[in-house]
XYZ file of C-alpha atoms in Angstrom:
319
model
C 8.848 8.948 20.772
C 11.130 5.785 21.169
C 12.195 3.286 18.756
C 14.654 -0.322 18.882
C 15.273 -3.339 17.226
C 12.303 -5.749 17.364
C 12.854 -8.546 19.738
C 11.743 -11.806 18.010
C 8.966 -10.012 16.046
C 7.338 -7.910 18.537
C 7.263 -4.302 19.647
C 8.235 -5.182 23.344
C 7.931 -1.314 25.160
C 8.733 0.519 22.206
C 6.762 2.834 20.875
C 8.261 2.443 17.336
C 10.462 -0.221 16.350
C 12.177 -1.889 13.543
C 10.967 -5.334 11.779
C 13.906 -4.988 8.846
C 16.614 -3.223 8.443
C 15.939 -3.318 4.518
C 17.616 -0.267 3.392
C 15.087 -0.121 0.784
C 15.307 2.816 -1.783
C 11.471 2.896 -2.321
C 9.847 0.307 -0.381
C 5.888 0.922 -0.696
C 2.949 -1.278 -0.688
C 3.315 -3.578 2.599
C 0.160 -6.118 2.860
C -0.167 -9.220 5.507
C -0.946 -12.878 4.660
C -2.729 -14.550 7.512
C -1.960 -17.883 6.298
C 1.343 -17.696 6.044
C 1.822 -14.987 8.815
C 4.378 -12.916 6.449
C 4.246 -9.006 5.333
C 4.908 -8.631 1.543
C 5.994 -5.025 0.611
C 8.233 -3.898 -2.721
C 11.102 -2.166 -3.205
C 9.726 0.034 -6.495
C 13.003 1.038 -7.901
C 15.073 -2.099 -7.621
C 12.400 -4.208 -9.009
C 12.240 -6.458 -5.550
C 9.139 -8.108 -3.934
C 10.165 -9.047 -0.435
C 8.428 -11.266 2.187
C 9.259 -11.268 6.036
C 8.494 -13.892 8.124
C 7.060 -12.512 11.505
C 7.375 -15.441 13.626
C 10.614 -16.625 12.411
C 11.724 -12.945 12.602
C 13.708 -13.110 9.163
C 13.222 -12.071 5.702
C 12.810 -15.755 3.568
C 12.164 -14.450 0.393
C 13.144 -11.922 -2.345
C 11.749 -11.756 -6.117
C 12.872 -9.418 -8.984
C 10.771 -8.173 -11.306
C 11.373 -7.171 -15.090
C 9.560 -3.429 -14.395
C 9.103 -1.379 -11.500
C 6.826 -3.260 -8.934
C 3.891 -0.154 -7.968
C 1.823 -3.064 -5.788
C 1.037 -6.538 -5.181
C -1.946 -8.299 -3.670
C -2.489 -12.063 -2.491
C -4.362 -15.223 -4.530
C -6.057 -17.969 -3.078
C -2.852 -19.908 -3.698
C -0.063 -18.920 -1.440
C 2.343 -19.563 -3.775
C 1.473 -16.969 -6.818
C 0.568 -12.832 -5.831
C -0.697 -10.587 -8.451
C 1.937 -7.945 -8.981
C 1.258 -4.523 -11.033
C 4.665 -3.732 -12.855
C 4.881 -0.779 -15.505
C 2.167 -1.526 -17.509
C 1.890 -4.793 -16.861
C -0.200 -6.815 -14.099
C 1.212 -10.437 -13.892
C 1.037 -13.653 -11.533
C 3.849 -14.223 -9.947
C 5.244 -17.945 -8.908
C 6.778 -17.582 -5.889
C 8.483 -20.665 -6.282
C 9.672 -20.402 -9.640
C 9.649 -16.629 -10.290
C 7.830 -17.367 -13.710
C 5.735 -14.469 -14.834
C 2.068 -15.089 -16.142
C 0.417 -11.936 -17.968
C -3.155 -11.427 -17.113
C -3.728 -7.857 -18.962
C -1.905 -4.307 -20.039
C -3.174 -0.766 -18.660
C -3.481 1.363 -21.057
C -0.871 3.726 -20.496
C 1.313 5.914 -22.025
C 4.867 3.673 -21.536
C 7.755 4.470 -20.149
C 6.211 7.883 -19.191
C 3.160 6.697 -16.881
C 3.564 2.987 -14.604
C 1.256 1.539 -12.341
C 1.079 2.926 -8.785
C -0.174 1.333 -5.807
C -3.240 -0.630 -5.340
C -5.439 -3.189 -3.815
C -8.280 -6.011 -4.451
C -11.396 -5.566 -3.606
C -13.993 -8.195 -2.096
C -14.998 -9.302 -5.587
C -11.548 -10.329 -6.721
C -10.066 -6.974 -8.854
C -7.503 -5.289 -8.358
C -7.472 -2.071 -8.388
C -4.779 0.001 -9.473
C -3.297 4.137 -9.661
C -1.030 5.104 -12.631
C 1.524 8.068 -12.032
C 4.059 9.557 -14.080
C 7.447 7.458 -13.164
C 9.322 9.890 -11.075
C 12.497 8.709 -12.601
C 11.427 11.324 -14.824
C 11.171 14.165 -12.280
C 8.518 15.718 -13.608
C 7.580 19.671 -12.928
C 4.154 18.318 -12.125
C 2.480 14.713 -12.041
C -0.195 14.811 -14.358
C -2.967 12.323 -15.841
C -3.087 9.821 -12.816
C -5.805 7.182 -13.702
C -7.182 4.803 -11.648
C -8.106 1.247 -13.254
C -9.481 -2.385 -12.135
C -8.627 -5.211 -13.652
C -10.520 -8.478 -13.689
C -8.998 -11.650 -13.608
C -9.952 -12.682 -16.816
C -7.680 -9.616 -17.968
C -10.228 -6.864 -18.952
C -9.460 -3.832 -17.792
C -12.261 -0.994 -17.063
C -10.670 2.783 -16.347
C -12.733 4.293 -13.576
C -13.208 7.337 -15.495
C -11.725 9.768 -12.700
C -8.030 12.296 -12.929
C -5.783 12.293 -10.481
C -2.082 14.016 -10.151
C -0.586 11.316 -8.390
C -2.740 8.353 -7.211
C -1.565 6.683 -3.893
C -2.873 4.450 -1.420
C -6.203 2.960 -1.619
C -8.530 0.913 0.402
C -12.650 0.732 1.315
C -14.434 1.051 3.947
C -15.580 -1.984 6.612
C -18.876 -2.296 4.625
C -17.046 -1.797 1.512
C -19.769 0.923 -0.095
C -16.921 3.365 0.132
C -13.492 3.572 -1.409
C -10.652 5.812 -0.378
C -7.947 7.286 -2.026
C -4.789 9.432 -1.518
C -4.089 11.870 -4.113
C -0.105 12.757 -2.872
C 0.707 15.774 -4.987
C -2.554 17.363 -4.612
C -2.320 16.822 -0.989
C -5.870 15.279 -1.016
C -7.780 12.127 0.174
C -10.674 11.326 -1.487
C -14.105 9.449 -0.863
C -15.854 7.339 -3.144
C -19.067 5.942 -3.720
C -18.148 2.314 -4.592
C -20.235 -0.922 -5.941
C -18.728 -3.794 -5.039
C -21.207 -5.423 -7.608
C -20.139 -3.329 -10.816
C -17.150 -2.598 -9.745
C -17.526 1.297 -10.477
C -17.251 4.694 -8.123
C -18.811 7.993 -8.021
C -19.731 10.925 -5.867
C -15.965 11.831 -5.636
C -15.761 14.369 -2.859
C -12.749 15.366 -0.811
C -12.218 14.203 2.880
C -9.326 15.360 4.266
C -7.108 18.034 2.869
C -3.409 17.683 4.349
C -1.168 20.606 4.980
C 1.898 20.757 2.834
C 4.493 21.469 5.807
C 3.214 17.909 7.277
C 3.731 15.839 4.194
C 2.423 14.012 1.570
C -0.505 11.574 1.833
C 1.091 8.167 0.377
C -0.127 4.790 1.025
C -3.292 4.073 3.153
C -5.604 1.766 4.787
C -8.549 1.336 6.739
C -8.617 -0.692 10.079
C -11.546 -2.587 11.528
C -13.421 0.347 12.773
C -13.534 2.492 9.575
C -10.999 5.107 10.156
C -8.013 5.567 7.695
C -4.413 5.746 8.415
C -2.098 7.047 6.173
C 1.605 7.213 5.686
C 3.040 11.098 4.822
C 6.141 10.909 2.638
C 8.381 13.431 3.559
C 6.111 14.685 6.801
C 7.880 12.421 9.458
C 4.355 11.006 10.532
C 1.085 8.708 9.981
C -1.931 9.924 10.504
C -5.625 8.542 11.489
C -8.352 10.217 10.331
C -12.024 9.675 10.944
C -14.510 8.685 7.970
C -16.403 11.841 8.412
C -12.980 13.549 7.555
C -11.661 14.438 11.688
C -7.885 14.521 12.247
C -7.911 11.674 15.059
C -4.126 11.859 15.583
C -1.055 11.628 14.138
C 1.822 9.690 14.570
C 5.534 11.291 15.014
C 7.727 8.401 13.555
C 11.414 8.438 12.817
C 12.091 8.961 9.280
C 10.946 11.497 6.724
C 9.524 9.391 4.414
C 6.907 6.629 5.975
C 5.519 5.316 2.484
C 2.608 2.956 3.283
C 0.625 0.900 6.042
C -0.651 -2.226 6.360
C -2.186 -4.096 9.959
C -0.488 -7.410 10.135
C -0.194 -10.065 13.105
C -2.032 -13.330 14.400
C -4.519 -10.899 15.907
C -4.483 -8.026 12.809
C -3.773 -5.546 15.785
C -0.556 -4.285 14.783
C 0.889 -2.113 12.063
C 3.397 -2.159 9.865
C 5.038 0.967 7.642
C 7.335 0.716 4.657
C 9.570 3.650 4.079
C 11.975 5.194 1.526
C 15.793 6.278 1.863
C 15.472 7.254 -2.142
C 17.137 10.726 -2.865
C 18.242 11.299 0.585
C 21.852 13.239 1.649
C 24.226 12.211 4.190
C 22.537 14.820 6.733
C 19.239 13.178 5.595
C 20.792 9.764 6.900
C 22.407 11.442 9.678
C 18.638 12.737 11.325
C 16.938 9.426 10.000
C 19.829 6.288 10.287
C 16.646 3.528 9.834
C 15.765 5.383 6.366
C 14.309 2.797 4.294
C 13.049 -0.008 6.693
C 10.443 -1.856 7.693
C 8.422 -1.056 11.181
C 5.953 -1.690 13.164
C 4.040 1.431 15.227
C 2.537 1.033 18.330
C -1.689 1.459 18.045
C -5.033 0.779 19.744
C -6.186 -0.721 16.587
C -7.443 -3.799 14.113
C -7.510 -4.556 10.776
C -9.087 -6.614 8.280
C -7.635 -9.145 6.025
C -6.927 -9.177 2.589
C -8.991 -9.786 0.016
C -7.963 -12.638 -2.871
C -7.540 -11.771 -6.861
C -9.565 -13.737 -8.781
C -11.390 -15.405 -6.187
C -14.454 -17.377 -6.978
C -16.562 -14.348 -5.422
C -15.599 -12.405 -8.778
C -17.650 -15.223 -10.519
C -20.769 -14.475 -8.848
C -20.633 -10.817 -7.583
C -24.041 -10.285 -5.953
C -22.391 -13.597 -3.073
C -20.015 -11.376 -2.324
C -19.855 -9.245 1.522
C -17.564 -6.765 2.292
């Protein structure tokens, strides 16, 4: 395994390399807008929303929110993302930072916050609650998993979880996936794109403790999942019928979350964490807390919009 400083946004010979040094304490969450070529990712516990500019090689913006930031996900307008933040999902302005509330999950505040999540080809986000670990809980309990419309109503999909993580569905979106971190778990869900409901949970991959947590996922082009494992020094790929494909050695403990990203979706992109760490922690893993890009034979798929006129008439909608 080797790993460098990008050169002018791209991986060069490295196996591994570094977009940003961000020295983020929980950066999570990292999705890529093809219009404006930038990755968005959060830093949870210091309330930040960053964007990096991949072809310009710099970081050109940084919001702060009021709560802790779980996830964001694009609009049709460049300038405002839908960010879930405690309880709260809001628009965001990007270019005035103004706040817009668009509905309240029904949570148990400040115990629970919202997690990570995604949108979905009809225009909802979907989003995991978890027990905020600034409580250190003996055990996460009570995870829920909710969508939210963007005329605010909020449906709860009915299903427990410990600790709900990353999410995404399959290419012909009849499938949604979800990491379960503290029960070491990914799960497989029937999903209608049309009602905007899931069932048949069943388990597809169970991941062994001494090789991490499953964290933040996503699915590329082909259908297989890739998921970051905090505190297992690696990614893995795994097939939709539930095969290890392969997994990834990468150079810090705690790779948090994936995204594809590029002009041709054919690279990806991890956030990690530096949160809790010792000086021997930072010692063995010096690039804690960045933002990098892992060499792959791979594509993914873009991003689907919150609130986009396909919400308004469901049964136009393709996956």
């Amino acid at each position: 395994m080797t790993w460098q400083v990008c050169r002018s946004g791209s991986l060069e010979e490295a196996e591994i390399c570094v977009v940003h040094q961000a020295n983020a304490s929980l950066g999570e969450g990292p999705i890529w807008d093809t219009r404006l070529e930038a990755l968005y990712w959060v830093d949870i516990h210091r309330r930040r929303i960053h964007r990096y500019r991949i072809s310009e090689a710099r970081q050109d913006g940084v919001w702060i929110t009021r709560k802790s930031p779980g996830c964001l996900g694009l609009t049709e307008s460049t300038d405002v993302v839908v960010v879930a933040s405690g309880a709260d999902v809001l628009l965001v302005d990007l270019r005035s930072g103004a706040e817009t509330p668009v509905a309240t999950l029904p949570i148990d505040t400040p115990l629970m916050r919202a997690n990570d999540g995604r949108v979905d080809a009809a225009g909802r986000l979907w989003v995991g609650t978890m027990i905020d670990d600034i409580h250190a809980p003996a055990k996460f309990t009570d995870g829920r998993l909710f969508s939210v419309m963007p005329d605010g109503h909020v449906s709860d999909s009915g299903f427990v979880f410990e600790l709900p993580n990353g999410i995404d569905w399959s290419p012909d979106g009849r499938t949604l996936y979800l990491n379960d971190s503290t029960a070491q778990k990914t799960f497989a869900f029937d999903f209608s794109v049309e009602n905007g409901t899931i069932s048949r949970q069943r388990v597809l991959f169970d991941h062994p403790a001494a090789e991490g947590l499953p964290d933040g996922l996503c699915v590329d082009s082909s259908g297989t999942i890739w998921s970051g494992q905090w505190n297992g020094w690696n990614i893995k790929r795994i097939a939709p019928d539930g095969r290890l494909i392969e997994t990834h050695k990468v150079p810090v403990q705690r790779p948090s979350s994936v995204c594809f990203f590029g002009h041709n979706l054919d690279r990806l992109a991890f956030t990690s964490a530096a949160n809790g760490m010792s000086t021997a922690d930072f010692i063995a893993a010096p690039d804690a807390g960045s933002l990098f890009e892992l060499s792959v034979r791979a594509g993914g798929r873009r991003e689907h919009y919150f609130g986009s006129l396909a919400a308004l008439n469901p049964s136009t909608v393709s996956s």
